[in-house]
PDB file of C-alpha atoms in Angstrom:
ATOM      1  CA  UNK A1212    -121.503-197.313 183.469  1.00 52.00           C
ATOM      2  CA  UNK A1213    -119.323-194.172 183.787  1.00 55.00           C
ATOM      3  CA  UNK A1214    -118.370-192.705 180.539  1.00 51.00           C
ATOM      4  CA  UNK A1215    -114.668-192.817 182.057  1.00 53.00           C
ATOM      5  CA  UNK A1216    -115.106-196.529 182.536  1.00 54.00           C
ATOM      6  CA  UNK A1217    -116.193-197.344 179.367  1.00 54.00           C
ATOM      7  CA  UNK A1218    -113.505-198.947 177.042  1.00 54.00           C
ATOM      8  CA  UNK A1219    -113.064-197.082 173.622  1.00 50.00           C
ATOM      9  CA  UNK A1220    -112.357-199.078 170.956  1.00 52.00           C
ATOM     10  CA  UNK A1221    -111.042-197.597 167.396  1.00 49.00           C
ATOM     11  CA  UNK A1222    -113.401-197.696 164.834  1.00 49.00           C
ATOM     12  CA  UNK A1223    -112.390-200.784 161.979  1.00 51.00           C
ATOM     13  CA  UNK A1224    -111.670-197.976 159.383  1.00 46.00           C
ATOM     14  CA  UNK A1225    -108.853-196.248 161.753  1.00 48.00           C
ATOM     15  CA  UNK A1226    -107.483-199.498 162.668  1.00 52.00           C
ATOM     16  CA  UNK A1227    -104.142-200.035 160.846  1.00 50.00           C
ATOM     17  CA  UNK A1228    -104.629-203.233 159.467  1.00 55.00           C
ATOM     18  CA  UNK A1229    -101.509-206.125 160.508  1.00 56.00           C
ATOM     19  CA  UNK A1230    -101.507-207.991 157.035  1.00 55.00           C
ATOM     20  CA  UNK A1231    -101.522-203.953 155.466  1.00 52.00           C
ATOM     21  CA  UNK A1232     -98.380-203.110 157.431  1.00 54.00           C
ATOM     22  CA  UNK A1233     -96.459-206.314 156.807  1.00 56.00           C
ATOM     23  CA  UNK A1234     -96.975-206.017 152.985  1.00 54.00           C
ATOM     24  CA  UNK A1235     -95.217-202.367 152.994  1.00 50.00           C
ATOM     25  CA  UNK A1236     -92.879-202.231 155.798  1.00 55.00           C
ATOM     26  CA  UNK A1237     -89.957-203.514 153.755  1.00 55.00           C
ATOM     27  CA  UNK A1238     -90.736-200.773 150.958  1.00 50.00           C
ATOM     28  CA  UNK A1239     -90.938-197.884 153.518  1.00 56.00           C
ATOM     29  CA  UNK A1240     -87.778-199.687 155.016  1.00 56.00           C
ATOM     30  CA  UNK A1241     -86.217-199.092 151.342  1.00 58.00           C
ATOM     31  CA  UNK A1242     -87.625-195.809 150.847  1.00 62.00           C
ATOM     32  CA  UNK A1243     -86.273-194.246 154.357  1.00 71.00           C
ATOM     33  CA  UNK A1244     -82.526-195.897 153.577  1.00 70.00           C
ATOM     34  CA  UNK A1245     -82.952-194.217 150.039  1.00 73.00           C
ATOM     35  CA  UNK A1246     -83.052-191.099 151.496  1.00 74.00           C
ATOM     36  CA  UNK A1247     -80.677-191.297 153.842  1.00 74.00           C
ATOM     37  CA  UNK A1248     -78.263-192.151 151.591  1.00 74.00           C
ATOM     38  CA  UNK A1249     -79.111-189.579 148.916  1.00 78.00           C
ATOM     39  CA  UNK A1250     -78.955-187.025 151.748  1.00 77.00           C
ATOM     40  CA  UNK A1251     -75.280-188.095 152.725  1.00 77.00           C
ATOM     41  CA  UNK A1252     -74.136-188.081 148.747  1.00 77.00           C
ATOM     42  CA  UNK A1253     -75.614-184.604 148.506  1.00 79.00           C
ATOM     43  CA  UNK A1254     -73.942-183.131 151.500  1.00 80.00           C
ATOM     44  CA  UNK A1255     -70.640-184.883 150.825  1.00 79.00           C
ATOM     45  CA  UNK A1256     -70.840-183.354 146.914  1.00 80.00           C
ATOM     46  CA  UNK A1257     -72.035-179.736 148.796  1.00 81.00           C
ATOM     47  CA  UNK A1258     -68.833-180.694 151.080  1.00 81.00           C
ATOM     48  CA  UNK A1259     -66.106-181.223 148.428  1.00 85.00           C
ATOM     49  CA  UNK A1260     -67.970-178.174 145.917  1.00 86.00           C
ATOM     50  CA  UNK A1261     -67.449-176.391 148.919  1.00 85.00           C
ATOM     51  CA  UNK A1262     -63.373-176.960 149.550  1.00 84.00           C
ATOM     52  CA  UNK A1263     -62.650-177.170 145.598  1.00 86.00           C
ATOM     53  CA  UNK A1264     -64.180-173.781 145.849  1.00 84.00           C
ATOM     54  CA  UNK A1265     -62.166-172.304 148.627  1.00 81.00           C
ATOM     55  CA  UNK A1266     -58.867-173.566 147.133  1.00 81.00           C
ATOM     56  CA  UNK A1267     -59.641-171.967 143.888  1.00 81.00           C
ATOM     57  CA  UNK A1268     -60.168-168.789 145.401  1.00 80.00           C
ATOM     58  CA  UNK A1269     -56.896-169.016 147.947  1.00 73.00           C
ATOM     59  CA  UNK A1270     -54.744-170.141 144.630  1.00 74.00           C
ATOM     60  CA  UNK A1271     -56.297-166.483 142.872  1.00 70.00           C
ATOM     61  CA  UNK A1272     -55.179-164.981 146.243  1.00 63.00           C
ATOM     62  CA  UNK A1273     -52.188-166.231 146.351  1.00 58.00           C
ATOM     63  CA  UNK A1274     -51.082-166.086 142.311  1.00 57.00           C
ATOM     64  CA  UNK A1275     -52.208-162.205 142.631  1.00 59.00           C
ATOM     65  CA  UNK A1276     -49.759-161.328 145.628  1.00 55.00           C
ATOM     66  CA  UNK A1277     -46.631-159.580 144.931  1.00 55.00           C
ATOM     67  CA  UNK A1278     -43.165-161.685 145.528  1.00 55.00           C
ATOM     68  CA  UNK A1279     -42.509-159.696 148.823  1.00 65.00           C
ATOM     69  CA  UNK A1280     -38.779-161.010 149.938  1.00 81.00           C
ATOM     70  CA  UNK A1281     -38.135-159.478 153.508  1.00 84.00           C
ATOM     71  CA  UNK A1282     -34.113-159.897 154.200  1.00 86.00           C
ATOM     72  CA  UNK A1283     -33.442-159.992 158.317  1.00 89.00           C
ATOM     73  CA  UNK A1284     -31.200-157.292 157.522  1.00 90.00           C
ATOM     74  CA  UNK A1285     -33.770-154.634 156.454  1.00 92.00           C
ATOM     75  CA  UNK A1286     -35.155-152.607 159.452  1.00 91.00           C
ATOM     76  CA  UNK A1287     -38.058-153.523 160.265  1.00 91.00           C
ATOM     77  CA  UNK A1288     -40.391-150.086 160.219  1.00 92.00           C
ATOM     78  CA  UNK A1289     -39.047-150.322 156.579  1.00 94.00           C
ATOM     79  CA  UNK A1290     -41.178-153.530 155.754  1.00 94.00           C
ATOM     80  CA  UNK A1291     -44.520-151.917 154.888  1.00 93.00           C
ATOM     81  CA  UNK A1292     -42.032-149.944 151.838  1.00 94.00           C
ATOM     82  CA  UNK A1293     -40.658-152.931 150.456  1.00 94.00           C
ATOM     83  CA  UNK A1294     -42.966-153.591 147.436  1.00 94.00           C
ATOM     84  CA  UNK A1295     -41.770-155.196 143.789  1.00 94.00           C
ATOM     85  CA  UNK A1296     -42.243-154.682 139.929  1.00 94.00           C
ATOM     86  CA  UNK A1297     -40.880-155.139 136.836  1.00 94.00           C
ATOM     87  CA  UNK A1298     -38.378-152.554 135.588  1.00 93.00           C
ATOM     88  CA  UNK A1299     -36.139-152.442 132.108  1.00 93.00           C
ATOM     89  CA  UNK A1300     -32.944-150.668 132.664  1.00 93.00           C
ATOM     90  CA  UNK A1301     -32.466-147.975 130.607  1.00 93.00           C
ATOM     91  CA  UNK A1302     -28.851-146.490 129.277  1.00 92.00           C
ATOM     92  CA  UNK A1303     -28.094-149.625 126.840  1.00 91.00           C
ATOM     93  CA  UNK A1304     -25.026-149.269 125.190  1.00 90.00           C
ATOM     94  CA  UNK A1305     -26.039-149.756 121.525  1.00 89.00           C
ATOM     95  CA  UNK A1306     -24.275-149.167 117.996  1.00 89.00           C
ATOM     96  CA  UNK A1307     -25.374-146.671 115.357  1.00 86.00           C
ATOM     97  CA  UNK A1308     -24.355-148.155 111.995  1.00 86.00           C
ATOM     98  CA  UNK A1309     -24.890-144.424 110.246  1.00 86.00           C
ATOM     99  CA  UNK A1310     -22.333-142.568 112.591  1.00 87.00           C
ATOM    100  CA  UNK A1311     -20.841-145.461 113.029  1.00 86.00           C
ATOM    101  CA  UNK A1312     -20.420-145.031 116.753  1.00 88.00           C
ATOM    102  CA  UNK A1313     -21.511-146.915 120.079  1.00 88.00           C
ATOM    103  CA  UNK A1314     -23.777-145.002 122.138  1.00 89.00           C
ATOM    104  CA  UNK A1315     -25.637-145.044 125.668  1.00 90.00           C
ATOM    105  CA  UNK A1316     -29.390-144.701 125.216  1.00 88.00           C
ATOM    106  CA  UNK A1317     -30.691-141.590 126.298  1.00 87.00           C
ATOM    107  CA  UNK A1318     -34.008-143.233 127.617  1.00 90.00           C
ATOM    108  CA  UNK A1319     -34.545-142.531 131.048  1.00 93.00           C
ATOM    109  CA  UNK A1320     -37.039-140.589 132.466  1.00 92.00           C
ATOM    110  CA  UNK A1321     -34.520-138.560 134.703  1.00 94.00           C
ATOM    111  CA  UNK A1322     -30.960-138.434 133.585  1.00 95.00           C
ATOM    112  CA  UNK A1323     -27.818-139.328 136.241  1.00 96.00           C
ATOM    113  CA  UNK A1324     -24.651-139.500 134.221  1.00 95.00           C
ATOM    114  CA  UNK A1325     -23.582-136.907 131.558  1.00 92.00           C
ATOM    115  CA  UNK A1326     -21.788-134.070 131.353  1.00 93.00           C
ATOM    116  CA  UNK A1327     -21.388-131.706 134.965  1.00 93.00           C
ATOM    117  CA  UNK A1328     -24.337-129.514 135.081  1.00 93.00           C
ATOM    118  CA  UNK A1329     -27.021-128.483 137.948  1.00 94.00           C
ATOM    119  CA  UNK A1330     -29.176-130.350 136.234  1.00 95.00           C
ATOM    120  CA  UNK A1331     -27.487-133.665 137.427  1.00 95.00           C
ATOM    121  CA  UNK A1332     -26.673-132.328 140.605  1.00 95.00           C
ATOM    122  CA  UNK A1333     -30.434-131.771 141.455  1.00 95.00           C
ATOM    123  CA  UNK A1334     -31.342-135.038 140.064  1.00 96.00           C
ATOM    124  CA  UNK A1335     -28.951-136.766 142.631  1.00 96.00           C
ATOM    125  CA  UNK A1336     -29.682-134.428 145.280  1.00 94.00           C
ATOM    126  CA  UNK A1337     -33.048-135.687 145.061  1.00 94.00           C
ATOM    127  CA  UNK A1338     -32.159-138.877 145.074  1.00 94.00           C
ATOM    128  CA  UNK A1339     -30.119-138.812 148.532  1.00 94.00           C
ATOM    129  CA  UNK A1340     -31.784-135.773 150.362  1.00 93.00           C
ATOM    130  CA  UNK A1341     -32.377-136.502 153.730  1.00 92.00           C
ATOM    131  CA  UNK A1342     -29.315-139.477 153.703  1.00 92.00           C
ATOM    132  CA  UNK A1343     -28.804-139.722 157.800  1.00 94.00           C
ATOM    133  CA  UNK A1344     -32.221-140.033 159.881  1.00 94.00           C
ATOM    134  CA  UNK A1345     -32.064-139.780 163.460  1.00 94.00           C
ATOM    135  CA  UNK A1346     -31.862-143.907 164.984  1.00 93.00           C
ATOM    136  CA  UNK A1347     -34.412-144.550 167.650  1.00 93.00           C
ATOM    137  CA  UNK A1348     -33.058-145.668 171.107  1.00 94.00           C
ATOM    138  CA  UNK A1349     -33.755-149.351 170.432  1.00 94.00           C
ATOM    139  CA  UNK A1350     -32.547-149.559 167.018  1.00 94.00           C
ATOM    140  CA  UNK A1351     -29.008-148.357 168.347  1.00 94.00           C
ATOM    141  CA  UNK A1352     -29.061-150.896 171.019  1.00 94.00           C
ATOM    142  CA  UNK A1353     -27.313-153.322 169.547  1.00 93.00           C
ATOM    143  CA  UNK A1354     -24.219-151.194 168.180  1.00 93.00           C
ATOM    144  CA  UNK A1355     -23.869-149.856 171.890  1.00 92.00           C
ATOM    145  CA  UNK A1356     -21.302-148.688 173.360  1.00 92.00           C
ATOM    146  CA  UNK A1357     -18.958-148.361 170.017  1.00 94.00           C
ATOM    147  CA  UNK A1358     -21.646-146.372 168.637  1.00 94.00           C
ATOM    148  CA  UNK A1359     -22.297-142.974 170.187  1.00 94.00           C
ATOM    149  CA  UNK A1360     -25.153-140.429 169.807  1.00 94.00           C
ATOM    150  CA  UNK A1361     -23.497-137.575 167.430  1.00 93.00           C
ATOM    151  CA  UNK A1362     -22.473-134.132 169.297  1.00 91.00           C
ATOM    152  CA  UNK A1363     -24.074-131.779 166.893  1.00 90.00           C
ATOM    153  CA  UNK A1364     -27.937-133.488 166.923  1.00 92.00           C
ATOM    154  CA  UNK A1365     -27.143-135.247 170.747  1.00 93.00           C
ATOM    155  CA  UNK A1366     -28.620-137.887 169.030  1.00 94.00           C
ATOM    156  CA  UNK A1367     -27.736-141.372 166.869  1.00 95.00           C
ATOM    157  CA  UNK A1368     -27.906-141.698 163.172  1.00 95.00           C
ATOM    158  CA  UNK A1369     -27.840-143.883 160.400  1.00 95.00           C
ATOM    159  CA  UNK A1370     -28.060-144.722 157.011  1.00 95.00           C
ATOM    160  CA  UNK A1371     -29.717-147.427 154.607  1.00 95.00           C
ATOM    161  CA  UNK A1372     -27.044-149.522 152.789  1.00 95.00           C
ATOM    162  CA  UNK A1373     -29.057-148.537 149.613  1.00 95.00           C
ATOM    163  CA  UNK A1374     -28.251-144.947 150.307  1.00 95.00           C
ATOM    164  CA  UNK A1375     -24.644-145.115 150.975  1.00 96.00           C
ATOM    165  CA  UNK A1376     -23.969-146.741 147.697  1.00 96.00           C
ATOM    166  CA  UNK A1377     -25.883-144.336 145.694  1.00 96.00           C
ATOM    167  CA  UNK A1378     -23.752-141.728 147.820  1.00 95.00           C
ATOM    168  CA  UNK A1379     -20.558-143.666 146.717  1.00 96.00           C
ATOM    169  CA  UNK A1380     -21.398-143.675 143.203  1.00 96.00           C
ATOM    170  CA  UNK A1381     -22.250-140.152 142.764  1.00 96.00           C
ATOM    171  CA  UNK A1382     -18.533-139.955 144.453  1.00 94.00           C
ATOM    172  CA  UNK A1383     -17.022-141.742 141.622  1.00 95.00           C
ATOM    173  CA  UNK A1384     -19.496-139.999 139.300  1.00 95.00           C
ATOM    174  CA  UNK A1385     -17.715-136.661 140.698  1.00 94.00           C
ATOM    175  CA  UNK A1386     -14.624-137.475 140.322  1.00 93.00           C
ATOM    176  CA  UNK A1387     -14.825-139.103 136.817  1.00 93.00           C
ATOM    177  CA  UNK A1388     -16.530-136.143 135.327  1.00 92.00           C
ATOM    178  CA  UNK A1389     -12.614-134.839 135.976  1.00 91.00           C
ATOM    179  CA  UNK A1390     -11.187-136.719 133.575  1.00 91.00           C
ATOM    180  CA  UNK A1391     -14.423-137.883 131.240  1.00 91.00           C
ATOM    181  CA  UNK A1392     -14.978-134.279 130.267  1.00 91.00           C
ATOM    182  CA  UNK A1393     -11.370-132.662 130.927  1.00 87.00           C
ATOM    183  CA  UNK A1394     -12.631-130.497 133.823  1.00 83.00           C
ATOM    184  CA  UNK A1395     -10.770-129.185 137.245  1.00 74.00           C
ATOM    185  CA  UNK A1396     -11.957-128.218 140.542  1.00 62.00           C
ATOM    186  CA  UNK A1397     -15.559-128.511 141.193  1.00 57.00           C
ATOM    187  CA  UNK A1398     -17.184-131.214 143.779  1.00 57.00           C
ATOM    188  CA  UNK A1399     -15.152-132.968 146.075  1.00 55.00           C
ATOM    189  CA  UNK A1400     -16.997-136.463 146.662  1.00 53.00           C
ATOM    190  CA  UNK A1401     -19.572-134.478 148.363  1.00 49.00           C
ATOM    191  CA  UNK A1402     -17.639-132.905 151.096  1.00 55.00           C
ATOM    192  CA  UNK A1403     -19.296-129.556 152.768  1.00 56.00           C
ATOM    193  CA  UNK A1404     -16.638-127.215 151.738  1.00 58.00           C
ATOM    194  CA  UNK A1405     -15.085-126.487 155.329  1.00 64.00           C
ATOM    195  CA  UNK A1406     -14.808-129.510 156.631  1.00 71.00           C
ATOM    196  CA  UNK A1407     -10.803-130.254 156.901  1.00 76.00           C
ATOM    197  CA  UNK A1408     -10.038-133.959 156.101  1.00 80.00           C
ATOM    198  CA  UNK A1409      -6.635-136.043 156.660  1.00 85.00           C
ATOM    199  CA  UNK A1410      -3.921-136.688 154.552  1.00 87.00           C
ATOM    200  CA  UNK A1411      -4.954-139.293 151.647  1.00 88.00           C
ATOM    201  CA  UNK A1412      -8.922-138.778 152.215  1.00 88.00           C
ATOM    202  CA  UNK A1413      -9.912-138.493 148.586  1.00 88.00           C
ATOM    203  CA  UNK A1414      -8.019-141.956 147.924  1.00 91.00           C
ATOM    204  CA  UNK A1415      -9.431-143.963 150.559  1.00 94.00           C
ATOM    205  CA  UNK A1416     -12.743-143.169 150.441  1.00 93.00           C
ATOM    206  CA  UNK A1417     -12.594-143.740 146.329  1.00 94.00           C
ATOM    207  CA  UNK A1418     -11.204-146.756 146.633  1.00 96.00           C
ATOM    208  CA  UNK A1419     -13.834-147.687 149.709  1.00 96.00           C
ATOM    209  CA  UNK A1420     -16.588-146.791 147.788  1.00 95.00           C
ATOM    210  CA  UNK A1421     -15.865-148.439 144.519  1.00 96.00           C
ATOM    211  CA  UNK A1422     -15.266-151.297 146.554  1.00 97.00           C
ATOM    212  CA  UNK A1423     -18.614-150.614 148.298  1.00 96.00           C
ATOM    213  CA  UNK A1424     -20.217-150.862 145.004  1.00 97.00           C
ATOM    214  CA  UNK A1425     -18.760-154.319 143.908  1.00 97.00           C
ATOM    215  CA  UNK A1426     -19.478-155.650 147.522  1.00 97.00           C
ATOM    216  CA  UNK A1427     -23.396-154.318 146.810  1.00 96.00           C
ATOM    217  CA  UNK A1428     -23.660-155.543 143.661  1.00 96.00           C
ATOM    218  CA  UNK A1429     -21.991-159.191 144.668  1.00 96.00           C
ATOM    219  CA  UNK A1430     -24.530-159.049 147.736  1.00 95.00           C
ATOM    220  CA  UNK A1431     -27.517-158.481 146.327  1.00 93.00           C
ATOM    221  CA  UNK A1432     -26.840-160.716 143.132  1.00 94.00           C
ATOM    222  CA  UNK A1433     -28.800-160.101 140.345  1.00 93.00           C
ATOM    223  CA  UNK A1434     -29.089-163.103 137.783  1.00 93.00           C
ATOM    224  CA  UNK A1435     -31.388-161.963 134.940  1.00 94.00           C
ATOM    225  CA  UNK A1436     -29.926-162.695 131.616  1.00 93.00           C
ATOM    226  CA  UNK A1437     -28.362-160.072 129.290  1.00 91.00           C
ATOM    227  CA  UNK A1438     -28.119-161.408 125.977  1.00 91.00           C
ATOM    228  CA  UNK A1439     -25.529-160.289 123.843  1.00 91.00           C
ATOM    229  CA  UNK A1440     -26.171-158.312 120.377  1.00 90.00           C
ATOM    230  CA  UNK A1441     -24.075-158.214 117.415  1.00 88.00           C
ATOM    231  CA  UNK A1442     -23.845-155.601 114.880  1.00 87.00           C
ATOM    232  CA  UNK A1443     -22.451-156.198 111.406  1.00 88.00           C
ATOM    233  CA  UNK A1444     -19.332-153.422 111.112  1.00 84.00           C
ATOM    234  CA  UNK A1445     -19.314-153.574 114.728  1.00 88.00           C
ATOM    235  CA  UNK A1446     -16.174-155.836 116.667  1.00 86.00           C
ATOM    236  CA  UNK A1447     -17.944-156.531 120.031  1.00 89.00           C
ATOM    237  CA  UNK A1448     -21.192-157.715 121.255  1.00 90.00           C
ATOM    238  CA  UNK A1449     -23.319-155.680 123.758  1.00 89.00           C
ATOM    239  CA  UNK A1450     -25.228-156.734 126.576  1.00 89.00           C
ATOM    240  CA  UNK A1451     -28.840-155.353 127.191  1.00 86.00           C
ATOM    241  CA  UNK A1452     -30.923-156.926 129.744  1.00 85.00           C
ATOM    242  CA  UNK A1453     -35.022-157.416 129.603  1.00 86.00           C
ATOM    243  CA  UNK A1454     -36.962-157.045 132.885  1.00 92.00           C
ATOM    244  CA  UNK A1455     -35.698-157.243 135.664  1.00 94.00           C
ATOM    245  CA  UNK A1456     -37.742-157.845 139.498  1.00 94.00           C
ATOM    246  CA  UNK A1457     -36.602-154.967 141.340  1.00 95.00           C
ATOM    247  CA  UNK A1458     -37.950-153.008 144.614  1.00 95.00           C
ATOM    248  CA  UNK A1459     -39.633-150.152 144.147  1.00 96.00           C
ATOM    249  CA  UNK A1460     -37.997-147.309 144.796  1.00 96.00           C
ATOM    250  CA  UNK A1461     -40.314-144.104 145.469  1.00 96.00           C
ATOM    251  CA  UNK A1462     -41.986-146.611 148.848  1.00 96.00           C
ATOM    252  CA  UNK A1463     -38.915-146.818 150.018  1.00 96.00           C
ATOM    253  CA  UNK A1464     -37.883-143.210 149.631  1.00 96.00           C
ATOM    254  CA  UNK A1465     -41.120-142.003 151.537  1.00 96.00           C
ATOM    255  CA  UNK A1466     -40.107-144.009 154.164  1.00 96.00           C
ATOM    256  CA  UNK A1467     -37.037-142.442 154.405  1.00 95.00           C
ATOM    257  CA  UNK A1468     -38.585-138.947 154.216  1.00 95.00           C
ATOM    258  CA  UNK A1469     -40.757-139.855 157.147  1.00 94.00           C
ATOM    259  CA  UNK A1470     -38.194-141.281 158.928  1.00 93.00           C
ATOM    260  CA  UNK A1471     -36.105-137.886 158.304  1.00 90.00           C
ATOM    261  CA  UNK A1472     -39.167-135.837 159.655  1.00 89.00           C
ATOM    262  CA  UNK A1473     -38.685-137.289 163.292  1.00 86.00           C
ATOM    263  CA  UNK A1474     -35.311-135.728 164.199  1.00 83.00           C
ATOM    264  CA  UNK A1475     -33.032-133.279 163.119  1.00 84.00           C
ATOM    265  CA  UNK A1476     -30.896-134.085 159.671  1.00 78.00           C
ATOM    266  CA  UNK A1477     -27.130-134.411 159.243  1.00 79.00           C
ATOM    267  CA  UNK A1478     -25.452-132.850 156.770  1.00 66.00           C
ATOM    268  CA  UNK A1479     -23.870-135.413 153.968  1.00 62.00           C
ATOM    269  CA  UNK A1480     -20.294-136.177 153.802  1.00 52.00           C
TER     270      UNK A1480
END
């Protein structure tokens, strides 16, 4: 007979034997189901590790980002500048028991208010150099067609809210000194000597920029406590704040420098 006709049988030893197989079927059964089950548990505990993980590390993220509050108002190139931290005010009025006196705190780093001297005048200079940067096109767009491009420059200006009441208070700065330290002539709110003015200019545009002050201080509406201290020998309590959450200020006034380097400058008024 042809080899290819024979029949092969298994040998007895390779045969799987019937009563073998139906005495451990239900314990491989077991076992596989086992597995399966321990292989869910495992990947639903790798699963849930996994997200308890990731909100962990967002909740870090998050807790480590500075409080960035964008107001529509702001101009929108100016976003990237607007960054916070925490500031104590400096200038407390306080009482000295031995001279018996209240005084201001001379504790700032660079001194605004004092007596008239160049000094001060840089300081503020530096402060509002560079007041009225050139306004792109678009950004005058919606002020068209009461606002015009300015004859001098041919072009349109502005200035940041921020800036024009700084420029207002070193107005009434100016024209307190007068009668703080008993002194004539001098500044005249900041005019460029030459410039001739109407009738009444000097008390319209005090009065408008105290008022521009109150509105700016209203506005933005700072509520951090100033507790009041008492001083035996002394009638009245003082207020002196703590911390405050402020914007910081030297972002803000590179922006404006770069926004100044893109177009001619106006002088300030």
């Amino acid at each position: 007979m042809p080899l290819e006709q024979m029949r092969l049988e298994k040998a007895s030893f390779l045969e799987e034997d019937e009563s073998y197989r139906s005495i451990w079927a239900p314990f491989r059964a077991s076992r596989n189901e086992s597995q399966r089950q321990t292989r869910q548990y495992v990947l639903l505990a790798a699963n849930i590790t996994v997200l308890i993980l990731s909100l962990l590390v967002n909740i870090w993220t998050w807790a480590r980002i500075e409080p960035k509050c964008i107001r529509q108002s702001d101009m929108h190139d100016a976003h990237h500048a607007i960054q916070y931290e925490q500031r104590v005010f400096t200038g407390a009025l306080v009482y000295d028991p031995e001279t018996k006196r209240a005084i201001r705190k001379p504790d700032a780093d660079q001194e605004y208010f004092g007596p008239p001297s160049e000094e001060l005048d840089a300081a503020w200079h530096e402060l509002l150099h560079g007041e009225f940067p050139i306004m792109r096109p678009e950004e005058a767009a919606q002020f068209e067609p009461e606002l015009t491009r300015i004859p001098r420059t041919k072009e349109f200006h502005f200035e940041p809210d921020m800036f024009h009441t700084l420029h207002c208070l070193n107005a009434v700065r100016l024209e307190a000194s007068k009668s703080l330290y008993n002194i004539s002539g001098g500044h005249s709110h900041g005019i460029v000597p030459g410039i001739s003015l109407p009738e009444g200019w000097d008390l319209a545009h005090m009065e408008h920029c105290m008022d521009r002050i109150r509105q700016s201080i209203m506005c933005h509406g700072d509520l951090t406590p100033s507790p009041l201290y008492y001083w035996p020998g002394f009638k009245i309590a003082l207020g002196r704040t703590g911390e405050h959450t402020c914007r910081k200020w030297q972002p803000m006034r590179d922006w404006m420098d770069k926004r100044g380097s893109a177009g001619p400058m106006l002088d300030p008024l």
